[in-house]
Amino acid sequence: MAQLKTTFAGLSLQNPIIISSSGLTNNIDNIKSLEEAGAGAIVLKSVFEEQISMQVKAAHSHGSSEADHYLQTYIRSHTLNKHIDLIKRAKDSCSIPVIASINCYNDNEWIDFASVMEQAGADALEVNILSLQTEKDYTYGSFEQRHIDILRHIKAAIQIPIIIKLGSNLTNPIALINQLQANKAAGVVLFNRFYQPDFDIDKLTITNANVMSTPSELAERLRWTAIASSQIPAIDYAISGGIHSGQALIKAILAGASAAEICSVIYQKGIKEVTKIKDAFIQWMETNHYESISQFKGRLNAASIGDITPFERTQFIKYFSNYEE
């Protein structure tokens, strides 16, 4: 019988399927259904710094600094209290690890937020530091340093594992992951996804592009996980983006990930997809006579194959030569 147990960021998971932060994980009924379908862990809906900031900014209209301060405090407290209630109810309702989530871009009040989330019973904290760097006078390396500073400050305040979910807009993810590991991050997730803009050419307005991931996004995640897990094996990895099948989950583990976060495929096809992905994963393990994930985890990363070249290659000549007549 295949054993699906894995460890990610110090958490013991019954299987490597993590449900990523989304509207799916903002509802106790959904969370219970996801656990029943076979999820190994849940990342709760994020507290968004951008959303709080917009609400606080809208409160600056009462002509009184005291009134404005009161409203700002209320908005922050109300948002946090809703999340704290969700953590407590999730912990009471299910037995799988419950991971709280913060989506931020500044190094400000997140220490207090993190402490309260820990006290509410969160098993770990996922920190998303997601921002496009568009300033023409940008100082090289400052965005990466922001990740390290936020991690250090939160780490000094809480004891539960901290997971950093990285965006793909990094020049060298390996160097940053090395610094995150040195500063006691328990795990990293590759990668967060930006919401993409699109143009309505009839109305001449800016709209949203498709917000769901596609299977084609997996390749980039496999590349960087295969490199990072070989160079910095002391930290745990999870892949997020492009995990739409059991086969994709298998590839994530072969690249060196301990787990994978899924979301879009559930929105598109329903919670039953969690069970289908898990069953396909088990079937592959049994077909290939693997009794545990550790027997094949990282088997196709750069260290295991002894060559980083296939992952560093940026030219297309070799690939397209297969199509020459």
Short mmCIF file of C-alpha atoms in Angstrom, two decimals:
data_model
loop_
_atom_site.label_atom_id
_atom_site.label_comp_id
_atom_site.label_asym_id
_atom_site.label_seq_id
_atom_site.Cartn_x
_atom_site.Cartn_y
_atom_site.Cartn_z
CA MET A 1 0.00 0.00 0.00
CA ALA A 2 1.43 3.39 -1.04
CA GLN A 3 2.08 5.76 1.87
CA LEU A 4 1.35 9.36 0.92
CA LYS A 5 2.61 11.03 4.09
CA THR A 6 4.96 13.95 3.60
CA THR A 7 6.46 16.76 5.62
CA PHE A 8 6.26 20.36 4.47
CA ALA A 9 7.60 23.29 6.47
CA GLY A 10 7.67 21.20 9.61
CA LEU A 11 4.05 20.12 9.19
CA SER A 12 3.09 16.47 8.93
CA LEU A 13 0.69 15.98 5.99
CA GLN A 14 -1.28 12.85 5.20
CA ASN A 15 -0.65 13.58 1.52
CA PRO A 16 1.04 16.34 -0.52
CA ILE A 17 -2.15 18.10 -1.68
CA ILE A 18 -2.49 21.58 -0.18
CA ILE A 19 -5.48 23.76 -1.04
CA SER A 20 -4.12 27.23 -1.73
CA SER A 21 -5.51 30.48 -0.37
CA SER A 22 -8.69 31.51 -2.19
CA GLY A 23 -12.40 31.98 -1.79
CA LEU A 24 -12.57 28.18 -1.53
CA THR A 25 -10.87 28.35 1.87
CA ASN A 26 -12.91 31.22 3.29
CA ASN A 27 -15.85 29.00 4.18
CA ILE A 28 -15.99 26.29 6.85
CA ASP A 29 -18.33 24.06 4.84
CA ASN A 30 -15.91 24.17 1.90
CA ILE A 31 -12.94 23.48 4.15
CA LYS A 32 -14.63 20.40 5.63
CA SER A 33 -15.57 19.19 2.14
CA LEU A 34 -12.00 19.68 0.91
CA GLU A 35 -10.66 17.65 3.82
CA GLU A 36 -13.19 14.88 3.13
CA ALA A 37 -12.14 14.89 -0.54
CA GLY A 38 -8.54 14.22 0.48
CA ALA A 39 -6.75 17.52 1.02
CA GLY A 40 -3.59 17.21 3.10
CA ALA A 41 -3.62 20.83 4.34
CA ILE A 42 -5.51 24.08 3.87
CA VAL A 43 -4.20 27.62 3.35
CA LEU A 44 -6.92 29.97 4.52
CA LYS A 45 -8.09 32.98 2.53
CA SER A 46 -5.44 35.69 2.83
CA VAL A 47 -5.60 38.92 4.75
CA PHE A 48 -4.74 41.42 1.98
CA GLU A 49 -2.71 44.50 2.83
CA GLU A 50 -3.86 46.17 -0.40
CA GLN A 51 -7.53 45.67 0.45
CA ILE A 52 -7.09 47.00 3.99
CA SER A 53 -5.15 50.00 2.69
CA MET A 54 -7.90 50.84 0.20
CA GLN A 55 -10.57 50.63 2.90
CA VAL A 56 -8.50 52.76 5.28
CA LYS A 57 -7.89 55.35 2.56
CA ALA A 58 -11.63 55.58 1.91
CA ALA A 59 -12.15 56.36 5.61
CA HIS A 60 -10.11 59.61 5.34
CA SER A 61 -13.13 61.80 4.72
CA HIS A 62 -14.57 62.85 8.04
CA GLY A 63 -12.58 66.01 8.72
CA SER A 64 -11.50 64.78 12.15
CA SER A 65 -8.18 63.07 12.75
CA GLU A 66 -9.63 61.29 15.77
CA ALA A 67 -12.58 59.98 13.76
CA ASP A 68 -10.32 58.90 10.94
CA HIS A 69 -8.00 57.09 13.34
CA TYR A 70 -10.95 55.34 14.97
CA LEU A 71 -12.28 54.16 11.59
CA GLN A 72 -8.86 52.98 10.45
CA THR A 73 -8.38 51.01 13.66
CA TYR A 74 -11.85 49.53 13.33
CA ILE A 75 -11.28 48.46 9.72
CA ARG A 76 -8.01 46.72 10.55
CA SER A 77 -9.45 45.07 13.66
CA HIS A 78 -12.61 43.95 11.89
CA THR A 79 -10.66 42.37 9.03
CA LEU A 80 -8.27 40.63 11.40
CA ASN A 81 -11.03 39.42 13.72
CA LYS A 82 -12.87 37.80 10.81
CA HIS A 83 -9.70 35.93 9.92
CA ILE A 84 -9.07 34.92 13.51
CA ASP A 85 -12.59 33.52 13.72
CA LEU A 86 -11.98 31.57 10.52
CA ILE A 87 -8.76 30.08 11.94
CA LYS A 88 -10.48 28.99 15.15
CA ARG A 89 -13.46 27.48 13.36
CA ALA A 90 -11.22 25.67 10.86
CA LYS A 91 -9.14 24.19 13.66
CA ASP A 92 -12.29 23.05 15.45
CA SER A 93 -13.80 21.57 12.28
CA CYS A 94 -10.98 19.61 10.70
CA SER A 95 -7.90 17.60 11.61
CA ILE A 96 -5.54 18.58 8.79
CA PRO A 97 -3.03 21.45 9.18
CA VAL A 98 -4.52 24.93 8.89
CA ILE A 99 -2.17 27.54 7.45
CA ALA A 100 -2.97 31.22 7.91
CA SER A 101 -2.08 33.62 5.11
CA ILE A 102 -0.95 37.23 4.77
CA ASN A 103 -0.64 39.00 1.42
CA CYS A 104 1.54 42.07 1.85
CA TYR A 105 4.05 44.34 0.17
CA ASN A 106 5.23 46.54 3.06
CA ASP A 107 7.08 45.78 6.26
CA ASN A 108 4.68 47.34 8.75
CA GLU A 109 2.02 45.88 11.03
CA TRP A 110 2.29 42.23 10.03
CA ILE A 111 4.16 41.28 13.19
CA ASP A 112 1.04 41.96 15.28
CA PHE A 113 -1.19 40.20 12.75
CA ALA A 114 1.09 37.14 12.73
CA SER A 115 1.15 36.94 16.52
CA VAL A 116 -2.63 36.99 16.78
CA MET A 117 -2.93 34.33 14.07
CA GLU A 118 -0.52 32.11 15.98
CA GLN A 119 -2.51 32.58 19.17
CA ALA A 120 -5.70 31.65 17.30
CA GLY A 121 -4.22 28.24 16.57
CA ALA A 122 -2.78 28.47 13.04
CA ASP A 123 -0.32 25.65 12.40
CA ALA A 124 1.85 27.81 10.12
CA LEU A 125 1.82 31.17 8.38
CA GLU A 126 2.16 31.66 4.63
CA VAL A 127 3.47 35.11 3.71
CA ASN A 128 2.89 36.40 0.17
CA ILE A 129 5.09 39.35 -0.76
CA LEU A 130 3.73 40.18 -4.17
CA SER A 131 4.50 43.42 -5.96
CA LEU A 132 5.62 44.61 -9.38
CA GLN A 133 8.72 46.80 -9.29
CA THR A 134 8.07 49.61 -11.77
CA GLU A 135 9.95 52.61 -10.36
CA LYS A 136 12.43 54.05 -12.82
CA ASP A 137 14.80 54.83 -9.94
CA TYR A 138 14.50 51.35 -8.45
CA THR A 139 17.42 50.22 -6.30
CA TYR A 140 18.53 46.78 -7.40
CA GLY A 141 18.02 44.17 -4.72
CA SER A 142 15.63 46.20 -2.57
CA PHE A 143 12.63 44.02 -3.40
CA GLU A 144 14.53 40.88 -2.41
CA GLN A 145 15.71 42.58 0.78
CA ARG A 146 12.10 43.39 1.64
CA HIS A 147 11.34 39.66 1.70
CA ILE A 148 14.19 39.06 4.13
CA ASP A 149 13.28 41.99 6.39
CA ILE A 150 9.62 40.95 6.65
CA LEU A 151 10.65 37.35 7.38
CA ARG A 152 13.10 38.42 10.09
CA HIS A 153 10.58 40.63 11.86
CA ILE A 154 7.78 38.06 11.79
CA LYS A 155 10.14 35.24 12.76
CA ALA A 156 11.19 37.17 15.85
CA ALA A 157 7.58 37.37 16.99
CA ILE A 158 6.14 33.88 16.39
CA GLN A 159 7.17 30.25 16.81
CA ILE A 160 5.03 28.55 14.17
CA PRO A 161 6.64 27.78 10.77
CA ILE A 162 6.78 30.61 8.24
CA ILE A 163 6.29 29.80 4.56
CA ILE A 164 7.22 32.39 1.94
CA LYS A 165 5.23 32.29 -1.29
CA LEU A 166 7.33 33.92 -3.98
CA GLY A 167 6.28 35.68 -7.13
CA SER A 168 7.94 34.68 -10.39
CA ASN A 169 9.22 38.22 -11.04
CA LEU A 170 12.66 37.59 -9.51
CA THR A 171 15.96 37.78 -11.33
CA ASN A 172 17.47 34.99 -9.27
CA PRO A 173 15.04 33.05 -7.04
CA ILE A 174 17.86 30.75 -5.92
CA ALA A 175 19.83 33.52 -4.24
CA LEU A 176 16.73 34.77 -2.44
CA ILE A 177 15.69 31.29 -1.32
CA ASN A 178 19.20 30.80 0.07
CA GLN A 179 18.78 33.94 2.19
CA LEU A 180 15.28 32.96 3.26
CA GLN A 181 16.56 29.58 4.43
CA ALA A 182 19.41 31.28 6.31
CA ASN A 183 16.83 33.45 8.08
CA LYS A 184 14.78 30.43 9.21
CA ALA A 185 11.97 30.25 6.66
CA ALA A 186 10.51 26.75 6.93
CA GLY A 187 9.36 26.51 3.33
CA VAL A 188 8.90 28.33 0.06
CA VAL A 189 6.12 28.10 -2.52
CA LEU A 190 6.92 28.59 -6.21
CA PHE A 191 5.13 30.66 -7.50
CA ASN A 192 2.38 33.12 -6.69
CA ARG A 193 0.37 34.40 -9.65
CA PHE A 194 -0.25 37.99 -10.68
CA TYR A 195 -3.70 38.88 -11.86
CA GLN A 196 -3.23 39.93 -15.47
CA PRO A 197 -4.80 42.97 -17.17
CA ASP A 198 -6.42 42.78 -20.57
CA PHE A 199 -7.91 45.33 -22.98
CA ASP A 200 -11.47 45.59 -24.20
CA ILE A 201 -10.87 46.92 -27.72
CA ASP A 202 -14.54 47.84 -28.22
CA LYS A 203 -15.07 49.80 -25.01
CA LEU A 204 -11.40 50.90 -24.80
CA THR A 205 -11.22 49.89 -21.16
CA ILE A 206 -8.89 47.78 -19.06
CA THR A 207 -10.36 44.47 -17.95
CA ASN A 208 -9.12 41.37 -16.15
CA ALA A 209 -7.60 38.51 -18.07
CA ASN A 210 -8.33 34.93 -17.05
CA VAL A 211 -7.56 34.57 -13.35
CA MET A 212 -7.29 30.79 -13.41
CA SER A 213 -4.01 28.96 -13.84
CA THR A 214 -3.45 26.59 -16.75
CA PRO A 215 -1.43 23.36 -16.94
CA SER A 216 1.15 25.15 -19.13
CA GLU A 217 2.30 27.17 -16.11
CA LEU A 218 3.73 24.06 -14.47
CA ALA A 219 6.91 24.01 -16.59
CA GLU A 220 8.35 27.18 -15.04
CA ARG A 221 7.65 25.86 -11.56
CA LEU A 222 9.33 22.53 -12.33
CA ARG A 223 12.42 24.31 -13.65
CA TRP A 224 13.01 26.45 -10.56
CA THR A 225 12.03 23.76 -8.06
CA ALA A 226 14.40 21.28 -9.70
CA ILE A 227 17.24 23.80 -9.45
CA ALA A 228 16.44 25.17 -6.00
CA SER A 229 15.85 21.81 -4.32
CA SER A 230 19.23 20.61 -5.57
CA GLN A 231 21.15 23.69 -4.45
CA ILE A 232 19.29 24.48 -1.21
CA PRO A 233 17.90 21.15 0.08
CA ALA A 234 17.61 22.35 3.68
CA ILE A 235 14.31 24.12 3.02
CA ASP A 236 11.02 22.55 1.91
CA TYR A 237 9.36 23.39 -1.41
CA ALA A 238 5.80 23.42 -2.69
CA ILE A 239 4.72 24.15 -6.24
CA SER A 240 1.71 26.38 -6.91
CA GLY A 241 0.31 27.05 -10.37
CA GLY A 242 -0.41 24.52 -13.10
CA ILE A 243 -1.27 21.59 -10.82
CA HIS A 244 -4.41 20.33 -12.58
CA SER A 245 -3.92 16.55 -12.44
CA GLY A 246 -2.33 13.67 -10.60
CA GLN A 247 0.39 13.62 -13.23
CA ALA A 248 1.25 17.24 -12.47
CA LEU A 249 1.48 16.45 -8.76
CA ILE A 250 3.83 13.55 -9.52
CA LYS A 251 6.05 15.88 -11.55
CA ALA A 252 6.15 18.38 -8.68
CA ILE A 253 7.46 15.70 -6.31
CA LEU A 254 9.97 14.43 -8.88
CA ALA A 255 11.30 18.00 -9.17
CA GLY A 256 11.97 18.07 -5.44
CA ALA A 257 8.79 19.56 -3.96
CA SER A 258 7.32 18.13 -0.78
CA ALA A 259 3.81 19.24 -1.68
CA ALA A 260 1.77 21.21 -4.19
CA GLU A 261 -0.93 23.84 -3.85
CA ILE A 262 -4.03 23.54 -6.01
CA CYS A 263 -6.92 25.91 -6.60
CA SER A 264 -7.98 26.70 -10.18
CA VAL A 265 -8.85 23.13 -11.12
CA ILE A 266 -11.24 22.98 -8.16
CA TYR A 267 -12.98 26.16 -9.31
CA GLN A 268 -13.22 24.79 -12.82
CA LYS A 269 -14.23 21.18 -12.11
CA GLY A 270 -15.30 20.97 -8.48
CA ILE A 271 -14.02 19.61 -5.18
CA LYS A 272 -14.13 16.05 -6.55
CA GLU A 273 -10.90 16.88 -8.42
CA VAL A 274 -9.00 16.64 -5.14
CA THR A 275 -9.99 12.98 -4.87
CA LYS A 276 -9.18 12.34 -8.54
CA ILE A 277 -5.70 13.87 -8.19
CA LYS A 278 -5.03 11.87 -5.04
CA ASP A 279 -6.24 8.61 -6.61
CA ALA A 280 -4.12 9.13 -9.73
CA PHE A 281 -1.10 9.83 -7.53
CA ILE A 282 -1.65 6.60 -5.58
CA GLN A 283 -2.15 4.56 -8.74
CA TRP A 284 1.13 5.83 -10.24
CA MET A 285 3.02 5.01 -7.03
CA GLU A 286 1.61 1.50 -6.90
CA THR A 287 2.20 0.89 -10.61
CA ASN A 288 5.83 1.90 -10.17
CA HIS A 289 6.20 0.01 -6.88
CA TYR A 290 6.88 3.04 -4.70
CA GLU A 291 5.89 2.60 -1.09
CA SER A 292 6.64 6.17 0.03
CA ILE A 293 7.11 9.62 -1.45
CA SER A 294 10.69 9.77 -0.20
CA GLN A 295 11.63 7.05 -2.70
CA PHE A 296 11.08 9.36 -5.68
CA LYS A 297 11.06 12.88 -4.27
CA GLY A 298 13.65 14.95 -6.16
CA ARG A 299 14.57 12.08 -8.45
CA LEU A 300 14.55 14.43 -11.45
CA ASN A 301 16.05 17.55 -9.85
CA ALA A 302 19.40 18.90 -10.97
CA ALA A 303 21.37 17.09 -8.28
CA SER A 304 19.83 13.69 -8.95
CA ILE A 305 20.35 13.77 -12.71
CA GLY A 306 23.82 15.26 -12.23
CA ASP A 307 23.31 18.05 -14.75
CA ILE A 308 21.78 21.49 -14.32
CA THR A 309 21.98 22.22 -18.05
CA PRO A 310 18.46 21.02 -18.99
CA PHE A 311 17.02 23.48 -16.47
CA GLU A 312 19.27 26.43 -17.28
CA ARG A 313 18.96 26.14 -21.05
CA THR A 314 17.22 29.17 -22.58
CA GLN A 315 17.61 28.46 -26.29
CA PHE A 316 15.04 26.64 -28.40
CA ILE A 317 17.29 25.18 -31.11
CA LYS A 318 17.43 21.67 -29.68
CA TYR A 319 13.70 21.51 -29.04
CA PHE A 320 12.58 22.74 -32.43
CA SER A 321 15.12 20.57 -34.27
CA ASN A 322 12.76 17.67 -33.49
CA TYR A 323 10.20 19.24 -35.81
CA GLU A 324 12.49 19.71 -38.81
CA GLU A 325 11.51 17.77 -41.89
#
